[in-house]
Amino acid sequence: MKHAFTKGLFVAATATLIAACSTDDAADQMPVAPGKIEVSLKAALPQSRAQIEVDESNGRFSGSWEATDELTVYAKGSTSGEETPKFTYDADAKVFKGQLTEKKQDWTYQAVYPAVDATPLNIPFGAERTQKGSNFNGAYDPLVSAPVTHDGAEPGKTPQGEAVTFGLKRLTAILALTFKTDDATVKAEKVKSVALTAAGKTIAAKSFDITLDDQSGALNTDGQSETITLSYEAGSEPAAASFKAYFNVPAATYGKLSVVITTEGHTASLDLTTDGIELLPGELAYTTKAVSGWTALAAAPTLEWVDNPTFEPQEIKAGMSVKVNLQAAAGIEGFVIKVDSKGLATILGQMQMPVVGTVTTMDMINDPNTEAIKSMIPGFPDPLAGHTEAFQLDLSTLVPLILDLPNMGIKDIFGNHKFTLIMSDALGRSIEKTLVFYVPAPNPTITYAAGAWNDMATFTLQNVPADAQTVKVQYKTTDESQWHDAEVNSERTAAIARPEFTSHTSADWTTLEAANVKPYKRKVAGTGILDGKTYQYKLIVDSFESEVAEFDSAAADLTNPAIPTLDQSAPTFDEKKVTCYTKNNNTDATWWGSGSNTAFGFMDITLCSYDATYKGAYLKSKNDVTLVKMAPGNLFSGKFYKGSTDMNGTVYFGQPYKWAKRPSGVKVKYDAKTGLVDNNYHKTDKIAIGNPDYARIFVAIVNWEKTRDVTSGVNTPTGCWDPETSTDLSGDNYGGGQIIAYASFWVSQTELKGSFNEVTLPFNWYAEDVNPANANYSLVISCSTSAYGDYLAGYKSAGMYVGDFEWVY
């Protein structure tokens, strides 16, 4: 046979592997899964695979495993079943490491290289392959072992406790080719590829499929080819002076074998055999060939932006010139245009172009829909495929049309519009260039608007580009050096400078239901937009930064309306606003009211009256009420109604209030006497007979469209609520709106002091951003001698004095 090949079997065609339980230090092992044990496979003869070296002077072949090599071990336990772990080569320990079930049983082992996930055992064996420099690539080198079984053994051991051994055999042959050239114009060039062709023989396919049962293999029927093209990984290309190419091929008898070598600028072809060669499984055939007769390649594809050779981004203007010179001297094989433009994506999508997000991809050779695009870009040769001459594309009319998109209903044209041209030639070389055009957006702007509660500031943003990477609004007082970030909304149309709030889940005051307090927030003192300060603010969009502007906090000049006084001797006292001091139904109350503060039938139930000593309201429980035995003293902001014969009354909680400024709390004066619960008419489980009773004061900021109605008396009470513990804080059940915040005080004092105590109650916030200023009802104040008086439960002899309420900021 005239093939000039030297052949020989590998030193270890069926290389022995030894499996044994690992005794490596645990620190060097991978984490072991539950029920598993680490097992190591040692290559007894490392010449078996991987980095093959051919010494043609003495006909020896050698090799070594690489750190990236992996085996798949098919291990079947008689009770644990089949498992297919991967074993990875440890270059330091010189073993393959993996894990098997830690169980003594009958074990059968087989192995496959390269590693596969499971069955089917399809090893990639395609016509396009890669090689790193002149090193053998074992990814296309299928190996398989015969099954070996050991009964009643630990994983990786024989029944006698010795290491398990089994062998691997190669299923293909390897051609090891060495090429040399003395051509001075070529030998320094990098080799790009070597294409091997076997005339009339299939040598590549989608995969090489292994059968474990008989340790055989065959080419898949898909993707079969008579040619294998071996390319060198970028950065590893060897010089043409001397280089190697390895080809795994099926064992067979071959006729003519030929190669085509391509360097950076030249190509050469030569025959390896003319009358045939027989290659056996596991056999390596090697030869060295001198290469001559090099032919210069046609020039690589070129692309030049005539008016902008440095490809700097260009602003789109009417009448601009956009011309591109192109050539593929070896013949155009592919031509693709990718347009990345939000505005154009809409138009091109309507033209049946494939659009993904903002990117439209147009195959100018294979997609018939691109004919319309060609008519819009003068200069396309016809036919485009195979064209070898230079040509010029003129985009001078197309690109400026982007400025007209708003007339077509497409408003968002600001920012970049990218046109990427990708042209490849018949030799597989390509060139890719991106032409970037942009429409400058108007400078982003920022304006300040008064905050909802004046410890917040709202900023309005305009002209922020949709593709901006970062958008920030910063603010600070004029006497600060540190800028603070405001919160920018997701639409990037507004930002808020807000105070800080901390979250809480427990009450400050002793309550009967402390464990049930709803989570709330407390404002952090000194944060937000503070009274009497001058603030600076600015907008930052990517590299753009607006000029610094200023605003004055007007909060110091704003005050909330005073809560109507309860002191009849005060100059500001208005009897109409404190109707609980008169004997009527309080249905015309404009502020303070009281339940059952009227005479009817034979009984006078006065639950709220004026006390001149305290100069405030006196709330007194009645302990001789017919049927129900008691009625708690009470005072609230709202109205009360009771029919002349009805034994029930209804409180309408809530009064209109024009908020001007967010308070941090409320100050209140009180004196009280309470004791042990001695009445529980409705038998509520909220408080029991004999337990301490509590008087209760709370203030709630609400955002209600209607009042909250609570009916109590002989019948079971309805509508009862507590802003501190209620499970539903908004909606129709709460005046058609929200409970925004509350301040609460539970009074346990058992003896009157004889003068007012003064306490400041902080507000607990549920909806700190909501402004209640425009609500129909926005403030509720409630005072009761018994916390659960709605249920006619409490201490029958309780009393409480209440003085004026005052906002704290």
PDB file of C-alpha atoms in Angstrom, residues 276-486:
ATOM      1  CA  GLY A 276      -5.836   2.804   0.486  1.00  0.00           C
ATOM      2  CA  ILE A 277      -5.010   2.062   4.112  1.00  0.00           C
ATOM      3  CA  GLU A 278      -6.662  -0.196   6.672  1.00  0.00           C
ATOM      4  CA  LEU A 279      -7.154   1.298  10.136  1.00  0.00           C
ATOM      5  CA  LEU A 280      -8.094  -0.911  13.087  1.00  0.00           C
ATOM      6  CA  PRO A 281      -9.872   0.097  16.318  1.00  0.00           C
ATOM      7  CA  GLY A 282      -7.347   1.503  18.769  1.00  0.00           C
ATOM      8  CA  GLU A 283      -4.691   1.898  16.073  1.00  0.00           C
ATOM      9  CA  LEU A 284      -2.662   5.046  15.459  1.00  0.00           C
ATOM     10  CA  ALA A 285      -1.299   5.831  12.000  1.00  0.00           C
ATOM     11  CA  TYR A 286       1.159   8.678  11.718  1.00  0.00           C
ATOM     12  CA  THR A 287       3.143  10.451   9.029  1.00  0.00           C
ATOM     13  CA  THR A 288       5.005  13.696   8.353  1.00  0.00           C
ATOM     14  CA  LYS A 289       4.322  15.625   5.162  1.00  0.00           C
ATOM     15  CA  ALA A 290       6.207  18.469   3.578  1.00  0.00           C
ATOM     16  CA  VAL A 291       3.810  21.021   2.169  1.00  0.00           C
ATOM     17  CA  SER A 292       4.532  23.073  -0.928  1.00  0.00           C
ATOM     18  CA  GLY A 293       2.587  24.570  -3.795  1.00  0.00           C
ATOM     19  CA  TRP A 294       0.886  27.164  -1.623  1.00  0.00           C
ATOM     20  CA  THR A 295      -1.727  29.385  -3.295  1.00  0.00           C
ATOM     21  CA  ALA A 296      -2.434  32.883  -2.034  1.00  0.00           C
ATOM     22  CA  LEU A 297      -5.953  33.298  -0.745  1.00  0.00           C
ATOM     23  CA  ALA A 298      -8.238  35.965  -2.032  1.00  0.00           C
ATOM     24  CA  ALA A 299      -8.214  38.993   0.240  1.00  0.00           C
ATOM     25  CA  ALA A 300     -10.335  38.798   3.392  1.00  0.00           C
ATOM     26  CA  PRO A 301     -13.646  40.690   3.381  1.00  0.00           C
ATOM     27  CA  THR A 302     -13.372  44.460   3.870  1.00  0.00           C
ATOM     28  CA  LEU A 303     -15.846  47.112   5.032  1.00  0.00           C
ATOM     29  CA  GLU A 304     -15.158  50.857   5.063  1.00  0.00           C
ATOM     30  CA  TRP A 305     -17.411  53.691   6.287  1.00  0.00           C
ATOM     31  CA  VAL A 306     -16.448  56.296   3.732  1.00  0.00           C
ATOM     32  CA  ASP A 307     -17.511  59.370   5.693  1.00  0.00           C
ATOM     33  CA  ASN A 308     -16.485  58.016   9.096  1.00  0.00           C
ATOM     34  CA  PRO A 309     -13.465  55.662   8.925  1.00  0.00           C
ATOM     35  CA  THR A 310     -13.137  55.506  12.738  1.00  0.00           C
ATOM     36  CA  PHE A 311     -16.793  54.470  13.147  1.00  0.00           C
ATOM     37  CA  GLU A 312     -17.559  57.178  15.713  1.00  0.00           C
ATOM     38  CA  PRO A 313     -21.289  57.498  16.616  1.00  0.00           C
ATOM     39  CA  GLN A 314     -22.963  60.015  14.309  1.00  0.00           C
ATOM     40  CA  GLU A 315     -25.885  62.317  15.054  1.00  0.00           C
ATOM     41  CA  ILE A 316     -28.759  61.778  12.624  1.00  0.00           C
ATOM     42  CA  LYS A 317     -29.340  64.896  10.546  1.00  0.00           C
ATOM     43  CA  ALA A 318     -31.299  65.656   7.394  1.00  0.00           C
ATOM     44  CA  GLY A 319     -29.063  65.518   4.328  1.00  0.00           C
ATOM     45  CA  MET A 320     -26.287  63.511   6.021  1.00  0.00           C
ATOM     46  CA  SER A 321     -24.067  61.197   3.935  1.00  0.00           C
ATOM     47  CA  VAL A 322     -23.791  57.517   4.918  1.00  0.00           C
ATOM     48  CA  LYS A 323     -21.845  55.430   2.381  1.00  0.00           C
ATOM     49  CA  VAL A 324     -20.150  52.079   2.989  1.00  0.00           C
ATOM     50  CA  ASN A 325     -17.615  50.350   0.697  1.00  0.00           C
ATOM     51  CA  LEU A 326     -17.518  46.527   0.828  1.00  0.00           C
ATOM     52  CA  GLN A 327     -15.769  43.626  -0.919  1.00  0.00           C
ATOM     53  CA  ALA A 328     -15.456  39.855  -0.474  1.00  0.00           C
ATOM     54  CA  ALA A 329     -12.876  38.859  -3.083  1.00  0.00           C
ATOM     55  CA  ALA A 330     -13.442  35.136  -2.452  1.00  0.00           C
ATOM     56  CA  GLY A 331     -17.168  35.581  -3.121  1.00  0.00           C
ATOM     57  CA  ILE A 332     -19.967  36.593  -0.760  1.00  0.00           C
ATOM     58  CA  GLU A 333     -21.482  33.626   1.037  1.00  0.00           C
ATOM     59  CA  GLY A 334     -23.473  35.427   3.745  1.00  0.00           C
ATOM     60  CA  PHE A 335     -24.742  38.970   4.320  1.00  0.00           C
ATOM     61  CA  VAL A 336     -26.762  39.892   7.429  1.00  0.00           C
ATOM     62  CA  ILE A 337     -27.942  43.276   8.692  1.00  0.00           C
ATOM     63  CA  LYS A 338     -28.917  43.646  12.356  1.00  0.00           C
ATOM     64  CA  VAL A 339     -30.788  46.794  13.322  1.00  0.00           C
ATOM     65  CA  ASP A 340     -30.989  47.620  17.034  1.00  0.00           C
ATOM     66  CA  SER A 341     -33.590  50.394  17.214  1.00  0.00           C
ATOM     67  CA  LYS A 342     -36.760  50.548  19.288  1.00  0.00           C
ATOM     68  CA  GLY A 343     -38.457  52.834  16.776  1.00  0.00           C
ATOM     69  CA  LEU A 344     -37.443  50.902  13.656  1.00  0.00           C
ATOM     70  CA  ALA A 345     -38.300  47.545  15.241  1.00  0.00           C
ATOM     71  CA  THR A 346     -41.980  48.449  14.959  1.00  0.00           C
ATOM     72  CA  ILE A 347     -41.714  49.318  11.260  1.00  0.00           C
ATOM     73  CA  LEU A 348     -39.506  46.353  10.338  1.00  0.00           C
ATOM     74  CA  GLY A 349     -41.753  43.965  12.252  1.00  0.00           C
ATOM     75  CA  GLN A 350     -44.655  45.110  10.100  1.00  0.00           C
ATOM     76  CA  MET A 351     -42.521  44.173   7.077  1.00  0.00           C
ATOM     77  CA  GLN A 352     -42.324  40.536   8.309  1.00  0.00           C
ATOM     78  CA  MET A 353     -38.762  40.912   9.557  1.00  0.00           C
ATOM     79  CA  PRO A 354     -37.738  38.745  12.570  1.00  0.00           C
ATOM     80  CA  VAL A 355     -37.673  41.055  15.602  1.00  0.00           C
ATOM     81  CA  VAL A 356     -36.463  40.106  19.094  1.00  0.00           C
ATOM     82  CA  GLY A 357     -36.875  42.950  21.543  1.00  0.00           C
ATOM     83  CA  THR A 358     -35.444  45.981  19.764  1.00  0.00           C
ATOM     84  CA  VAL A 359     -33.180  43.960  17.416  1.00  0.00           C
ATOM     85  CA  THR A 360     -34.236  43.073  13.860  1.00  0.00           C
ATOM     86  CA  THR A 361     -32.129  40.501  11.974  1.00  0.00           C
ATOM     87  CA  MET A 362     -32.297  40.516   8.160  1.00  0.00           C
ATOM     88  CA  ASP A 363     -30.679  37.802   6.024  1.00  0.00           C
ATOM     89  CA  MET A 364     -30.093  39.680   2.777  1.00  0.00           C
ATOM     90  CA  ILE A 365     -29.348  36.508   0.790  1.00  0.00           C
ATOM     91  CA  ASN A 366     -31.830  33.908   2.053  1.00  0.00           C
ATOM     92  CA  ASP A 367     -34.843  35.920   3.240  1.00  0.00           C
ATOM     93  CA  PRO A 368     -37.101  37.029   0.361  1.00  0.00           C
ATOM     94  CA  ASN A 369     -38.709  39.669   2.615  1.00  0.00           C
ATOM     95  CA  THR A 370     -35.476  41.671   2.430  1.00  0.00           C
ATOM     96  CA  GLU A 371     -36.082  42.667  -1.197  1.00  0.00           C
ATOM     97  CA  ALA A 372     -37.960  45.720   0.083  1.00  0.00           C
ATOM     98  CA  ILE A 373     -34.969  46.654   2.233  1.00  0.00           C
ATOM     99  CA  LYS A 374     -32.609  46.338  -0.765  1.00  0.00           C
ATOM    100  CA  SER A 375     -34.767  48.803  -2.664  1.00  0.00           C
ATOM    101  CA  MET A 376     -34.297  51.311   0.176  1.00  0.00           C
ATOM    102  CA  ILE A 377     -30.485  50.954   0.189  1.00  0.00           C
ATOM    103  CA  PRO A 378     -28.976  51.684  -3.242  1.00  0.00           C
ATOM    104  CA  GLY A 379     -25.872  49.711  -4.209  1.00  0.00           C
ATOM    105  CA  PHE A 380     -26.714  46.075  -3.552  1.00  0.00           C
ATOM    106  CA  PRO A 381     -25.314  43.878  -6.389  1.00  0.00           C
ATOM    107  CA  ASP A 382     -27.667  41.408  -8.026  1.00  0.00           C
ATOM    108  CA  PRO A 383     -27.112  38.594  -7.336  1.00  0.00           C
ATOM    109  CA  LEU A 384     -25.495  39.262  -3.969  1.00  0.00           C
ATOM    110  CA  ALA A 385     -24.380  35.675  -3.303  1.00  0.00           C
ATOM    111  CA  GLY A 386     -21.033  34.880  -4.935  1.00  0.00           C
ATOM    112  CA  HIS A 387     -20.284  38.544  -5.786  1.00  0.00           C
ATOM    113  CA  THR A 388     -16.524  39.202  -5.755  1.00  0.00           C
ATOM    114  CA  GLU A 389     -16.189  42.830  -6.887  1.00  0.00           C
ATOM    115  CA  ALA A 390     -16.154  45.919  -4.666  1.00  0.00           C
ATOM    116  CA  PHE A 391     -19.475  47.724  -4.213  1.00  0.00           C
ATOM    117  CA  GLN A 392     -20.902  50.658  -2.244  1.00  0.00           C
ATOM    118  CA  LEU A 393     -24.077  50.798  -0.152  1.00  0.00           C
ATOM    119  CA  ASP A 394     -25.713  54.201   0.298  1.00  0.00           C
ATOM    120  CA  LEU A 395     -27.743  54.637   3.506  1.00  0.00           C
ATOM    121  CA  SER A 396     -27.944  58.417   3.132  1.00  0.00           C
ATOM    122  CA  THR A 397     -31.688  58.350   2.486  1.00  0.00           C
ATOM    123  CA  LEU A 398     -32.674  55.548   4.884  1.00  0.00           C
ATOM    124  CA  VAL A 399     -30.998  56.722   8.109  1.00  0.00           C
ATOM    125  CA  PRO A 400     -32.436  60.287   8.188  1.00  0.00           C
ATOM    126  CA  LEU A 401     -35.945  58.792   7.826  1.00  0.00           C
ATOM    127  CA  ILE A 402     -35.673  57.963  11.550  1.00  0.00           C
ATOM    128  CA  LEU A 403     -36.333  61.650  12.229  1.00  0.00           C
ATOM    129  CA  ASP A 404     -39.755  61.230  10.546  1.00  0.00           C
ATOM    130  CA  LEU A 405     -40.894  58.335  12.769  1.00  0.00           C
ATOM    131  CA  PRO A 406     -42.869  60.651  15.133  1.00  0.00           C
ATOM    132  CA  ASN A 407     -45.082  61.542  12.131  1.00  0.00           C
ATOM    133  CA  MET A 408     -45.901  57.821  11.928  1.00  0.00           C
ATOM    134  CA  GLY A 409     -46.927  57.660  15.585  1.00  0.00           C
ATOM    135  CA  ILE A 410     -43.571  56.384  16.882  1.00  0.00           C
ATOM    136  CA  LYS A 411     -42.495  58.943  19.466  1.00  0.00           C
ATOM    137  CA  ASP A 412     -39.493  57.254  21.083  1.00  0.00           C
ATOM    138  CA  ILE A 413     -36.676  57.974  18.632  1.00  0.00           C
ATOM    139  CA  PHE A 414     -34.136  59.398  21.084  1.00  0.00           C
ATOM    140  CA  GLY A 415     -30.891  57.581  21.774  1.00  0.00           C
ATOM    141  CA  ASN A 416     -28.853  55.142  19.666  1.00  0.00           C
ATOM    142  CA  HIS A 417     -29.847  53.366  16.457  1.00  0.00           C
ATOM    143  CA  LYS A 418     -27.323  50.653  15.557  1.00  0.00           C
ATOM    144  CA  PHE A 419     -26.837  49.069  12.123  1.00  0.00           C
ATOM    145  CA  THR A 420     -24.525  46.024  12.225  1.00  0.00           C
ATOM    146  CA  LEU A 421     -23.287  44.646   8.865  1.00  0.00           C
ATOM    147  CA  ILE A 422     -21.962  41.062   8.832  1.00  0.00           C
ATOM    148  CA  MET A 423     -20.451  39.767   5.565  1.00  0.00           C
ATOM    149  CA  SER A 424     -18.778  36.344   5.137  1.00  0.00           C
ATOM    150  CA  ASP A 425     -16.943  34.855   2.181  1.00  0.00           C
ATOM    151  CA  ALA A 426     -16.684  31.414   0.607  1.00  0.00           C
ATOM    152  CA  LEU A 427     -13.594  30.651   2.687  1.00  0.00           C
ATOM    153  CA  GLY A 428     -15.487  31.068   5.946  1.00  0.00           C
ATOM    154  CA  ARG A 429     -13.960  34.442   6.773  1.00  0.00           C
ATOM    155  CA  SER A 430     -16.202  37.247   7.908  1.00  0.00           C
ATOM    156  CA  ILE A 431     -16.163  40.900   8.848  1.00  0.00           C
ATOM    157  CA  GLU A 432     -18.568  42.611  11.214  1.00  0.00           C
ATOM    158  CA  LYS A 433     -18.913  46.355  11.750  1.00  0.00           C
ATOM    159  CA  THR A 434     -21.524  48.427  13.595  1.00  0.00           C
ATOM    160  CA  LEU A 435     -22.611  51.846  12.414  1.00  0.00           C
ATOM    161  CA  VAL A 436     -24.015  53.805  15.360  1.00  0.00           C
ATOM    162  CA  PHE A 437     -26.356  56.750  14.819  1.00  0.00           C
ATOM    163  CA  TYR A 438     -28.183  58.711  17.483  1.00  0.00           C
ATOM    164  CA  VAL A 439     -30.920  61.252  17.980  1.00  0.00           C
ATOM    165  CA  PRO A 440     -29.990  63.459  20.928  1.00  0.00           C
ATOM    166  CA  ALA A 441     -32.734  63.656  23.508  1.00  0.00           C
ATOM    167  CA  PRO A 442     -33.709  66.961  25.077  1.00  0.00           C
ATOM    168  CA  ASN A 443     -31.796  67.432  28.286  1.00  0.00           C
ATOM    169  CA  PRO A 444     -33.613  65.801  31.208  1.00  0.00           C
ATOM    170  CA  THR A 445     -35.299  68.313  33.519  1.00  0.00           C
ATOM    171  CA  ILE A 446     -36.338  68.294  37.151  1.00  0.00           C
ATOM    172  CA  THR A 447     -38.814  70.481  39.021  1.00  0.00           C
ATOM    173  CA  TYR A 448     -39.823  70.644  42.686  1.00  0.00           C
ATOM    174  CA  ALA A 449     -43.340  70.457  44.061  1.00  0.00           C
ATOM    175  CA  ALA A 450     -44.511  70.859  47.657  1.00  0.00           C
ATOM    176  CA  GLY A 451     -44.579  67.568  49.534  1.00  0.00           C
ATOM    177  CA  ALA A 452     -47.787  66.002  50.768  1.00  0.00           C
ATOM    178  CA  TRP A 453     -46.909  66.461  54.442  1.00  0.00           C
ATOM    179  CA  ASN A 454     -44.065  68.982  54.085  1.00  0.00           C
ATOM    180  CA  ASP A 455     -41.493  66.556  55.448  1.00  0.00           C
ATOM    181  CA  MET A 456     -41.454  65.068  51.961  1.00  0.00           C
ATOM    182  CA  ALA A 457     -40.538  66.686  48.664  1.00  0.00           C
ATOM    183  CA  THR A 458     -41.775  65.517  45.275  1.00  0.00           C
ATOM    184  CA  PHE A 459     -39.682  66.051  42.139  1.00  0.00           C
ATOM    185  CA  THR A 460     -41.056  65.785  38.601  1.00  0.00           C
ATOM    186  CA  LEU A 461     -38.699  64.384  35.915  1.00  0.00           C
ATOM    187  CA  GLN A 462     -38.997  64.936  32.174  1.00  0.00           C
ATOM    188  CA  ASN A 463     -37.058  63.875  29.064  1.00  0.00           C
ATOM    189  CA  VAL A 464     -35.290  60.978  30.773  1.00  0.00           C
ATOM    190  CA  PRO A 465     -34.110  58.607  27.993  1.00  0.00           C
ATOM    191  CA  ALA A 466     -35.747  55.186  28.121  1.00  0.00           C
ATOM    192  CA  ASP A 467     -32.362  53.471  27.762  1.00  0.00           C
ATOM    193  CA  ALA A 468     -30.639  55.472  30.511  1.00  0.00           C
ATOM    194  CA  GLN A 469     -28.571  53.170  32.696  1.00  0.00           C
ATOM    195  CA  THR A 470     -28.756  55.241  35.883  1.00  0.00           C
ATOM    196  CA  VAL A 471     -31.203  57.919  37.004  1.00  0.00           C
ATOM    197  CA  LYS A 472     -30.633  59.661  40.329  1.00  0.00           C
ATOM    198  CA  VAL A 473     -32.210  62.586  42.152  1.00  0.00           C
ATOM    199  CA  GLN A 474     -30.103  63.967  44.989  1.00  0.00           C
ATOM    200  CA  TYR A 475     -30.848  66.601  47.621  1.00  0.00           C
ATOM    201  CA  LYS A 476     -29.292  68.194  50.709  1.00  0.00           C
ATOM    202  CA  THR A 477     -29.605  71.251  52.902  1.00  0.00           C
ATOM    203  CA  THR A 478     -27.399  74.202  52.013  1.00  0.00           C
ATOM    204  CA  ASP A 479     -25.422  73.714  55.234  1.00  0.00           C
ATOM    205  CA  GLU A 480     -24.697  70.038  54.437  1.00  0.00           C
ATOM    206  CA  SER A 481     -21.874  68.601  52.339  1.00  0.00           C
ATOM    207  CA  GLN A 482     -23.368  65.137  51.889  1.00  0.00           C
ATOM    208  CA  TRP A 483     -25.970  64.576  49.142  1.00  0.00           C
ATOM    209  CA  HIS A 484     -28.888  62.216  49.829  1.00  0.00           C
ATOM    210  CA  ASP A 485     -30.647  60.019  47.237  1.00  0.00           C
ATOM    211  CA  ALA A 486     -34.374  60.482  46.684  1.00  0.00           C
TER     212      ALA A 486
END
